[in-house]
PDB file of C-alpha atoms in Angstrom:
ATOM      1  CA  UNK A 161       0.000   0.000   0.000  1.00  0.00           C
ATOM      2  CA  UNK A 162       1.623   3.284  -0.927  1.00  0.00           C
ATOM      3  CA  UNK A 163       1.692   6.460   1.127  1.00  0.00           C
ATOM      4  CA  UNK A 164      -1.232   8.112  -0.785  1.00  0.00           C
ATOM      5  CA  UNK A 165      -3.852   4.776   0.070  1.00  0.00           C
ATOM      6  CA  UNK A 166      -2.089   4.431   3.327  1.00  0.00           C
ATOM      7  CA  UNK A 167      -3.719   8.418   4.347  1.00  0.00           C
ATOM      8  CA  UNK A 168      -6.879   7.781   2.818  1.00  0.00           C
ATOM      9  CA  UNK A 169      -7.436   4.350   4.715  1.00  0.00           C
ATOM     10  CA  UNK A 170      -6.708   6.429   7.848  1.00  0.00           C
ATOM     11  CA  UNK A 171      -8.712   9.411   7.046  1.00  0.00           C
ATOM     12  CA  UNK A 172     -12.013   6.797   6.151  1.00  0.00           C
ATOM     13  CA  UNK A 173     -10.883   4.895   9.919  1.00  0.00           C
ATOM     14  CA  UNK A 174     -11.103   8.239  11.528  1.00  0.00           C
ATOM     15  CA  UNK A 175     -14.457   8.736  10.046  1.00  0.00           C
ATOM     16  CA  UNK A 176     -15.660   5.816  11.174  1.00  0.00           C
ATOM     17  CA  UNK A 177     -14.685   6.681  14.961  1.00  0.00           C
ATOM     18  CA  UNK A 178     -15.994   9.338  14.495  1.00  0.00           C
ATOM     19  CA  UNK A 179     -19.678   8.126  13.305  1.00  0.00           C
ATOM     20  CA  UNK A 180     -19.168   5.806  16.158  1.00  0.00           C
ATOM     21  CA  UNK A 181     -18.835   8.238  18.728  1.00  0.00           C
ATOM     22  CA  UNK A 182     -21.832  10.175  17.747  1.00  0.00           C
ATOM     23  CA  UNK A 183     -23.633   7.109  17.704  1.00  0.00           C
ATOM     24  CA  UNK A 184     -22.812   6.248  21.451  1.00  0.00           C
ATOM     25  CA  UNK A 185     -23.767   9.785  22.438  1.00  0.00           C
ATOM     26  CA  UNK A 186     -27.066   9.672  21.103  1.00  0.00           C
ATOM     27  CA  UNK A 187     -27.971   6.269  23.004  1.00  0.00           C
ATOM     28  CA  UNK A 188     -29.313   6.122  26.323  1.00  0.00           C
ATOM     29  CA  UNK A 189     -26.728   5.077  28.689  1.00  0.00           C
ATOM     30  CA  UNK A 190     -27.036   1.803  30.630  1.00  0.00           C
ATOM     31  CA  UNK A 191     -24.137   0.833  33.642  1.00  0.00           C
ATOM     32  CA  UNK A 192     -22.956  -3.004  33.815  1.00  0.00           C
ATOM     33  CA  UNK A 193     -20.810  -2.534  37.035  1.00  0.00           C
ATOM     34  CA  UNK A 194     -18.219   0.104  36.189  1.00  0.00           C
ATOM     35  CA  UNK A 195     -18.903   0.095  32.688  1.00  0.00           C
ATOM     36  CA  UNK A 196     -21.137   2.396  30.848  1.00  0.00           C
ATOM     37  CA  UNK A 197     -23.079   1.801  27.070  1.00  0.00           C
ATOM     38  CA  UNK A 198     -21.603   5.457  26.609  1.00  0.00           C
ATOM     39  CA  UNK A 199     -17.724   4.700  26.998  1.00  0.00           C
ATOM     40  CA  UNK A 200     -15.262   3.112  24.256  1.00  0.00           C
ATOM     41  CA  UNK A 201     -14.137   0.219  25.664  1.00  0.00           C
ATOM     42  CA  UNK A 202     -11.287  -2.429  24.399  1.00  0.00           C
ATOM     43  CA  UNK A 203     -11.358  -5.980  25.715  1.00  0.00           C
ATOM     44  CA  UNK A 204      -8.049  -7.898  25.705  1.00  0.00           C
ATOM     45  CA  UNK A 205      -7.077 -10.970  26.301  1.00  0.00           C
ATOM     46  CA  UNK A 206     -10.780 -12.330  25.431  1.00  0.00           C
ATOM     47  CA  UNK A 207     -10.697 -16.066  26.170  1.00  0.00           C
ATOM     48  CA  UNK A 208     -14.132 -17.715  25.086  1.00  0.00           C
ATOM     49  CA  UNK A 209     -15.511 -13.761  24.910  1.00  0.00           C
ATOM     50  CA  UNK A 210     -17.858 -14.374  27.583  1.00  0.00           C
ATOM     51  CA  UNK A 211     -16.813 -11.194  29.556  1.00  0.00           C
ATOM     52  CA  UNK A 212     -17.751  -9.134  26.314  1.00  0.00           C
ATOM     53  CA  UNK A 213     -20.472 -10.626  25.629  1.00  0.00           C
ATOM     54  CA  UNK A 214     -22.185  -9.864  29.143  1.00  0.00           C
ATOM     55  CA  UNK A 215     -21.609  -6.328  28.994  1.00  0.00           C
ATOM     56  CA  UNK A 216     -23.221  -6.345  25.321  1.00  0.00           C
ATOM     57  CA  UNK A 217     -26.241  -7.913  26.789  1.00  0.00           C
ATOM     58  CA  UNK A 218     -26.400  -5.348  29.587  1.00  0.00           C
ATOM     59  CA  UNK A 219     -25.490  -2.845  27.132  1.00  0.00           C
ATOM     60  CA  UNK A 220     -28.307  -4.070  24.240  1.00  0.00           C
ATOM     61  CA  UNK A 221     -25.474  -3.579  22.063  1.00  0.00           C
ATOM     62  CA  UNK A 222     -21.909  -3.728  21.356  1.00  0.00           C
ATOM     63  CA  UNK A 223     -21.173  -0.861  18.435  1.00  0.00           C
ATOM     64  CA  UNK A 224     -19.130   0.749  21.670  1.00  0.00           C
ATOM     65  CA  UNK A 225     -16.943  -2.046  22.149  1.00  0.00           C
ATOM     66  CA  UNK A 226     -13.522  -3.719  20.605  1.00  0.00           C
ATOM     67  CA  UNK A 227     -12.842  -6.907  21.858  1.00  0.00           C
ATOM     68  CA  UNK A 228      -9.672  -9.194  21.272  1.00  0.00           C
ATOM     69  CA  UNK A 229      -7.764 -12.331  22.105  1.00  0.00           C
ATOM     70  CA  UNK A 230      -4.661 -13.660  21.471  1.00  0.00           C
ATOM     71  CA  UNK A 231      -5.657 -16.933  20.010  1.00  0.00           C
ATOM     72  CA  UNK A 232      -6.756 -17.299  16.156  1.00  0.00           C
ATOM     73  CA  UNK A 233     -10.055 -17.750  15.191  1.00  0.00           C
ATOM     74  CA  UNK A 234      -9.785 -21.663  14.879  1.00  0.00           C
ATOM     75  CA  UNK A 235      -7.944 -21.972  17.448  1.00  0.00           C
ATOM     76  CA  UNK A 236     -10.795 -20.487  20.378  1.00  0.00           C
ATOM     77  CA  UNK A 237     -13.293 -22.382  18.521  1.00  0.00           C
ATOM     78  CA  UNK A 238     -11.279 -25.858  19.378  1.00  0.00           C
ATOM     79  CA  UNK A 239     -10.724 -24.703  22.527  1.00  0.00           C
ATOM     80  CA  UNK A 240     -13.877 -23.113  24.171  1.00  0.00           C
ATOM     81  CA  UNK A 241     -17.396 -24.806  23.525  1.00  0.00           C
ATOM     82  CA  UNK A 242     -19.249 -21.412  23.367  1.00  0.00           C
ATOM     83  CA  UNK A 243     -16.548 -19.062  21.480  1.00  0.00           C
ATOM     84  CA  UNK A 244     -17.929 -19.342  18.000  1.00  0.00           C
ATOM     85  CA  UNK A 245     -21.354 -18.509  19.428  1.00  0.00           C
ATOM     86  CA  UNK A 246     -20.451 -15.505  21.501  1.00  0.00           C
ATOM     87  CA  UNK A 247     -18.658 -14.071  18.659  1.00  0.00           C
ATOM     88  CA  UNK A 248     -21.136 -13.959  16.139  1.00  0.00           C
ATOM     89  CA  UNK A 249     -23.905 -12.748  18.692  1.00  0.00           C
ATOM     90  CA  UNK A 250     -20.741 -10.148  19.466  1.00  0.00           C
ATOM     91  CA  UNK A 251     -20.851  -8.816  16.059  1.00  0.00           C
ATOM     92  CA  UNK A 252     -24.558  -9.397  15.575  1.00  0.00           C
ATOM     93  CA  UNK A 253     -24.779  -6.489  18.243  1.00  0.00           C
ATOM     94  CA  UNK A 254     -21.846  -4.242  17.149  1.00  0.00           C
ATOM     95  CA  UNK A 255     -18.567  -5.046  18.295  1.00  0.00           C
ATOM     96  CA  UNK A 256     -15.707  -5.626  16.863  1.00  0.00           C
ATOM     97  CA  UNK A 257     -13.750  -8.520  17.157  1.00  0.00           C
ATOM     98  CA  UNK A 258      -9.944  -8.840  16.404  1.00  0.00           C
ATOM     99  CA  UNK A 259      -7.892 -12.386  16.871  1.00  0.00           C
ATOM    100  CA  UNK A 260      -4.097 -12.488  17.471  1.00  0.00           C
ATOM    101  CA  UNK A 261      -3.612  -9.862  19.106  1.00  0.00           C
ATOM    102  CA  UNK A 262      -0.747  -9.622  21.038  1.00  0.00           C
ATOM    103  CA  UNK A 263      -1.489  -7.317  24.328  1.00  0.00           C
ATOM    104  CA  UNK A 264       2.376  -6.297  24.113  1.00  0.00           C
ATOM    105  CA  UNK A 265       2.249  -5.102  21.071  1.00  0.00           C
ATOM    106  CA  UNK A 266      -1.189  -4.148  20.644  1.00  0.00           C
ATOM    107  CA  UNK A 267      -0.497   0.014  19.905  1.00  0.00           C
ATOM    108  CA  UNK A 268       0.774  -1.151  17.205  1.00  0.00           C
ATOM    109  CA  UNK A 269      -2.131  -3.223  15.647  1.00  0.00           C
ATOM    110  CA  UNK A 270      -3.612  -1.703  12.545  1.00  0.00           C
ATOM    111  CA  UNK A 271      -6.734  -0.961  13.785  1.00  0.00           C
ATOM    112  CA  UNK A 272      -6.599  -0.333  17.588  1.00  0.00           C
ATOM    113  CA  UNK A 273      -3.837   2.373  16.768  1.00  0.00           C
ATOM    114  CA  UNK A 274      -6.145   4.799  15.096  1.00  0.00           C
ATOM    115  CA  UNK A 275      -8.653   4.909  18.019  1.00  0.00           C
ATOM    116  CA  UNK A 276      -8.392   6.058  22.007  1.00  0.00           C
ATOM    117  CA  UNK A 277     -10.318   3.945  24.542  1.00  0.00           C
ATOM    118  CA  UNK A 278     -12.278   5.622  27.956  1.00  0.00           C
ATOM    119  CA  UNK A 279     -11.754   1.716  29.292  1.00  0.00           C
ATOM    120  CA  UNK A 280      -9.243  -0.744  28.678  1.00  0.00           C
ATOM    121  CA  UNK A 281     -10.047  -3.649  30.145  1.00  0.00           C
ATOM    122  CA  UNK A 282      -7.678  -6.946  30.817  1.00  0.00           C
ATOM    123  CA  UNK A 283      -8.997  -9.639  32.971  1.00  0.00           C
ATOM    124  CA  UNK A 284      -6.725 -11.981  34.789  1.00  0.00           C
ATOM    125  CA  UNK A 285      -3.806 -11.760  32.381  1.00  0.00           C
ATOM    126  CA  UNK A 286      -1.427 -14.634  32.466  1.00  0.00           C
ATOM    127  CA  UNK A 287       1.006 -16.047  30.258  1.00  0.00           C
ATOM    128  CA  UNK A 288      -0.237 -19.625  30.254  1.00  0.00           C
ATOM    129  CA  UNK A 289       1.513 -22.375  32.575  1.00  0.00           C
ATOM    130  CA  UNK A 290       4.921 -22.539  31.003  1.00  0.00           C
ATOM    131  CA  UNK A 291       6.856 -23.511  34.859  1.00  0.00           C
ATOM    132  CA  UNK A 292       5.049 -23.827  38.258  1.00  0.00           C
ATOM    133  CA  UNK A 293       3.035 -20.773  39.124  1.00  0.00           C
ATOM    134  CA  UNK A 294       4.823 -19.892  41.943  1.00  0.00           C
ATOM    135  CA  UNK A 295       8.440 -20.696  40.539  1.00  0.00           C
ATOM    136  CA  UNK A 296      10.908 -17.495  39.851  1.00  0.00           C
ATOM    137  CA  UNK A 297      10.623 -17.952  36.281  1.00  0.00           C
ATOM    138  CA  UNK A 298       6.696 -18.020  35.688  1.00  0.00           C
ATOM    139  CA  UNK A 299       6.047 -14.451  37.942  1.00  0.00           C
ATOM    140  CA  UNK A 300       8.934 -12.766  35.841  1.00  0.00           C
ATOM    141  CA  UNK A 301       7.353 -13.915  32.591  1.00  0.00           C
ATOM    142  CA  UNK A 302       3.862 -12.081  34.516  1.00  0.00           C
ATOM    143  CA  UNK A 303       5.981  -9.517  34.987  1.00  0.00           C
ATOM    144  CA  UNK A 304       6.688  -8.832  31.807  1.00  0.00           C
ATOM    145  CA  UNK A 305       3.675  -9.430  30.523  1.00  0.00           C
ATOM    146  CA  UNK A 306       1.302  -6.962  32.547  1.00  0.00           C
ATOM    147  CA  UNK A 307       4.314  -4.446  31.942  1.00  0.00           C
ATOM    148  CA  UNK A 308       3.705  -4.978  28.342  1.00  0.00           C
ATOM    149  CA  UNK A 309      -0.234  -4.264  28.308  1.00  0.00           C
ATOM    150  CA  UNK A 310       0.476  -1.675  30.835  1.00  0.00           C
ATOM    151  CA  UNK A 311       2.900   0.486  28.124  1.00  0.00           C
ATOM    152  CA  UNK A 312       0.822  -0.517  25.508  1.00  0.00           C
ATOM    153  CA  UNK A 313      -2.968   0.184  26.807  1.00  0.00           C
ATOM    154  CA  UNK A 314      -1.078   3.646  27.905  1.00  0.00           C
ATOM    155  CA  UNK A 315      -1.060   4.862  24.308  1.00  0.00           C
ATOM    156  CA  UNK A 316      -4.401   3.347  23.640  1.00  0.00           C
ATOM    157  CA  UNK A 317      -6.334   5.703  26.579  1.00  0.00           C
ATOM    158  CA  UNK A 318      -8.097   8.909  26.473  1.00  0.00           C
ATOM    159  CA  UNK A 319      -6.277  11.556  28.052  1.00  0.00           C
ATOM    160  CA  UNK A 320      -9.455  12.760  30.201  1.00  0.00           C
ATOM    161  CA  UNK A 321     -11.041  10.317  32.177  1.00  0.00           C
ATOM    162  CA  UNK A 322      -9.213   7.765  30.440  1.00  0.00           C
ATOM    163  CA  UNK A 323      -8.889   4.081  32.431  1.00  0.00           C
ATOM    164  CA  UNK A 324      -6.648   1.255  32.389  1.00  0.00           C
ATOM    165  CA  UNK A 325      -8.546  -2.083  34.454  1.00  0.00           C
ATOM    166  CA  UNK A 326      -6.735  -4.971  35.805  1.00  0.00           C
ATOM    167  CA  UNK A 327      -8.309  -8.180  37.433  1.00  0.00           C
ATOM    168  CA  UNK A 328      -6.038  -9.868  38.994  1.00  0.00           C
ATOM    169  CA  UNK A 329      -5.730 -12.370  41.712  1.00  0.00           C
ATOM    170  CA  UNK A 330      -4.878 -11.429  45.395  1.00  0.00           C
ATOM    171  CA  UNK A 331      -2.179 -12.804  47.671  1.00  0.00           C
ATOM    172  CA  UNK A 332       0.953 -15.126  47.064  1.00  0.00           C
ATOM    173  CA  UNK A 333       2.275 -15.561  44.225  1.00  0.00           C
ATOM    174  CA  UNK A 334      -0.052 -12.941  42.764  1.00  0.00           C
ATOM    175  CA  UNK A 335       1.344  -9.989  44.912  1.00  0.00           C
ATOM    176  CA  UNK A 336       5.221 -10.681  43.615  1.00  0.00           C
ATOM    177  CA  UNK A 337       3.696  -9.657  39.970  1.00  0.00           C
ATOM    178  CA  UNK A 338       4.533  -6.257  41.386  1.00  0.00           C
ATOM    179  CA  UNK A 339       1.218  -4.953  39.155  1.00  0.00           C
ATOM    180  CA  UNK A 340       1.223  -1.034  40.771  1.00  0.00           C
ATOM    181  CA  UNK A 341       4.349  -0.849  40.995  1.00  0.00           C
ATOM    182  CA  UNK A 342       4.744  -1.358  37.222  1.00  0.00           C
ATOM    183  CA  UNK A 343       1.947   1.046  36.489  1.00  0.00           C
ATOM    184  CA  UNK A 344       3.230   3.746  38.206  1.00  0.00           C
ATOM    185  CA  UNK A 345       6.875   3.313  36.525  1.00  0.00           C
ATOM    186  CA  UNK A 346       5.677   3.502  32.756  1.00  0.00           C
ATOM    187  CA  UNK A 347       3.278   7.241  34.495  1.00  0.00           C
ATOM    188  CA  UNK A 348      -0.038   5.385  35.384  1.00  0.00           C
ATOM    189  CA  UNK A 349      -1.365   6.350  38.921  1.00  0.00           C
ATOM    190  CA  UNK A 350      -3.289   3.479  40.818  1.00  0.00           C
ATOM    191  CA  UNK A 351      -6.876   5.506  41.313  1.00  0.00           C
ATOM    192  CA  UNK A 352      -8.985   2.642  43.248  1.00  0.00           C
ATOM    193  CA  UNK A 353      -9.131  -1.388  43.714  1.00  0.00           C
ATOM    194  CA  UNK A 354     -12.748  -3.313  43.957  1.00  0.00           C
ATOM    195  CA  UNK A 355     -13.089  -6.706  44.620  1.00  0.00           C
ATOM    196  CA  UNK A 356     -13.970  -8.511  41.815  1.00  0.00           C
ATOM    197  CA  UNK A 357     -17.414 -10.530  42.497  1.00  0.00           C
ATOM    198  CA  UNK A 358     -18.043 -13.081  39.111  1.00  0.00           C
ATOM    199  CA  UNK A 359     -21.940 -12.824  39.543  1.00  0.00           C
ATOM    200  CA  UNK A 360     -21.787  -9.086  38.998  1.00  0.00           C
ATOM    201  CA  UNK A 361     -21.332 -10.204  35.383  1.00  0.00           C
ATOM    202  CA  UNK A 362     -24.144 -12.855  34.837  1.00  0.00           C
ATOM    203  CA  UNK A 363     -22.738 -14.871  31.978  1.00  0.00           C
ATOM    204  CA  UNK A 364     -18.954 -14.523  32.103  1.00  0.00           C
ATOM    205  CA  UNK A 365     -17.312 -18.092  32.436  1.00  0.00           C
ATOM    206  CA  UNK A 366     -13.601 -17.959  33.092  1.00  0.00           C
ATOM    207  CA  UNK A 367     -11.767 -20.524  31.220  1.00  0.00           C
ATOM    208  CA  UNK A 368      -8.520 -21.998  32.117  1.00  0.00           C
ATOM    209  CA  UNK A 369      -7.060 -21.427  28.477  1.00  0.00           C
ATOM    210  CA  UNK A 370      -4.758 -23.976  27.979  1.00  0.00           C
ATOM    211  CA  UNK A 371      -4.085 -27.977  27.931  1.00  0.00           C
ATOM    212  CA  UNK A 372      -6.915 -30.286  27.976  1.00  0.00           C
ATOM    213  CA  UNK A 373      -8.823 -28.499  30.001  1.00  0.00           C
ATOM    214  CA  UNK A 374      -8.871 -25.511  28.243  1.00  0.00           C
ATOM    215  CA  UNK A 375     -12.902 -24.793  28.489  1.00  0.00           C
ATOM    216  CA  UNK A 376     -13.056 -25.288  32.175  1.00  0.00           C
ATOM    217  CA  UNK A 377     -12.829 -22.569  34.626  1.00  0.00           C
ATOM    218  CA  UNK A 378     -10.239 -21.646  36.851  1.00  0.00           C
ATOM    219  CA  UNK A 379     -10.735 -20.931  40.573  1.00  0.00           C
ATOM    220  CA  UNK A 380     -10.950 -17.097  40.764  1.00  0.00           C
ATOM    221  CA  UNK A 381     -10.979 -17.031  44.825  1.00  0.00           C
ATOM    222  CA  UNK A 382     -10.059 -13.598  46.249  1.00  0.00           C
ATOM    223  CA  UNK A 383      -9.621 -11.151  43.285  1.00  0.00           C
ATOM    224  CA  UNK A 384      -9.279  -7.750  42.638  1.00  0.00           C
ATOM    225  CA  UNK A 385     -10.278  -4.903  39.417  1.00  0.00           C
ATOM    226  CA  UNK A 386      -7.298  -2.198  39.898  1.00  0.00           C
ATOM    227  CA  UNK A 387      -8.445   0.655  38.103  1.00  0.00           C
ATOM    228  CA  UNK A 388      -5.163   3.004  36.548  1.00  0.00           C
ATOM    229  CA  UNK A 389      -4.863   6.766  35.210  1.00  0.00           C
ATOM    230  CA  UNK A 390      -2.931   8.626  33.327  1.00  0.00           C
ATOM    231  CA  UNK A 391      -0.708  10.736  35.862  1.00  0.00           C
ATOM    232  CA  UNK A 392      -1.728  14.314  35.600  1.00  0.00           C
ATOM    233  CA  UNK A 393       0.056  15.971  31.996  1.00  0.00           C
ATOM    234  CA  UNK A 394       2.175  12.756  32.066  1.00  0.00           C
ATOM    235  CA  UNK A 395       0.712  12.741  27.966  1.00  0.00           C
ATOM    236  CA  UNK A 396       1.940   9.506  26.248  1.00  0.00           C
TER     237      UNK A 396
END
């Protein structure tokens, strides 16, 4: 693609944000939790989509939402009995849907770098079991990966009133993941932490994501939503 289609792709994607955004305004706004109908939000790190899809169905639509996993598209469907379904009722109701994305590199995805987000949402990240969970080697690989979304959902958030969510489990070996303390070294300030209660979003199923158990769920236990800012004029 040369330079000249290159601008005009971008110019018709800003457009299209900007159609969006009107359209959002001129909805009435319904609440799931501490999400509204009348913010932008991304979804990463989608496993079987059922998180997205519950806030659609509180929502009565999705055309506000981006949601995206790091899987391919025949890959969740082997994995996760429900995927293919919540996807297409997903898009049936607005949203779009993007597969391999890669929440370390995701400022740089084709689409999600044209657009800012008032919520980015990322819900129990983890890299998969690779060593034991709490062995030295699997919390720095957790480490690095929060660090990753953290730097990259930065660029991705709205200046004003922007937010950067974080589920994550509570207590040992959760707590070496060192998740504020990463935030606040890439210029995010912690704002607030919620428990995180599952049947606030009726719907949502957990999965454990990998092996051959992949479609069960995992045991959530005591687990918080960390909610992160921009610090004050810290910009990009």
């Amino acid at each position: 693609m040369g330079e000249e289609e290159e601008e005009k792709e971008e110019r018709r994607e800003s457009d299209d944000s900007d159609e969006e955004e009107e359209e959002i305004e001129t909805e009435t706004e319904k609440w799931s939790n501490h999400y509204s109908s009348k913010q932008r939000i991304l979804l990463v790190g989608e496993g079987d989509f059922s998180f997205s899809l519950c806030l659609a169905r509180e929502f009565g639509f999705s055309h506000n939402m981006v949601a995206t996993c790091l899987d391919t598209q025949e890959t969740i469907a082997n994995k996760y009995s429900n995927a293919v379904d919540n996807v297409r009722e997903l898009e049936e109701r607005g949203c779009l849907v993007f597969y391999g994305v890669d929440a370390m590199q995701m400022s740089q995805h084709f689409f999600l770098r044209t657009h800012k987000f008032d919520r980015v949402i990322y819900n129990f990240p983890h890299v998969g079991f690779i060593f034991r969970e709490n062995s030295y080697c699997q919390i720095q690989l957790n480490k690095e990966l929060v660090k990753g979304f953290l730097r990259n959902a930065k660029l991705l958030l709205k200046e004003e009133n922007g937010e950067i969510h974080v589920t994550h489990k509570e207590g040992d070996p959760y707590n070496k993941w060192e998740l504020v303390k990463k935030a606040e070294k890439i210029g995010l300030t912690l704002q607030e932490v919620v428990p995180f209660c599952k049947q606030d979003y009726p719907g949502y199923d957990n999965k454990r994501a990998q092996g051959y158990l992949s479609d069960a769920p995992f045991h959530i236990g005591d687990s918080s939503t960390y909610k992160f800012r921009l610090f004050p004029q810290s910009g990009k």
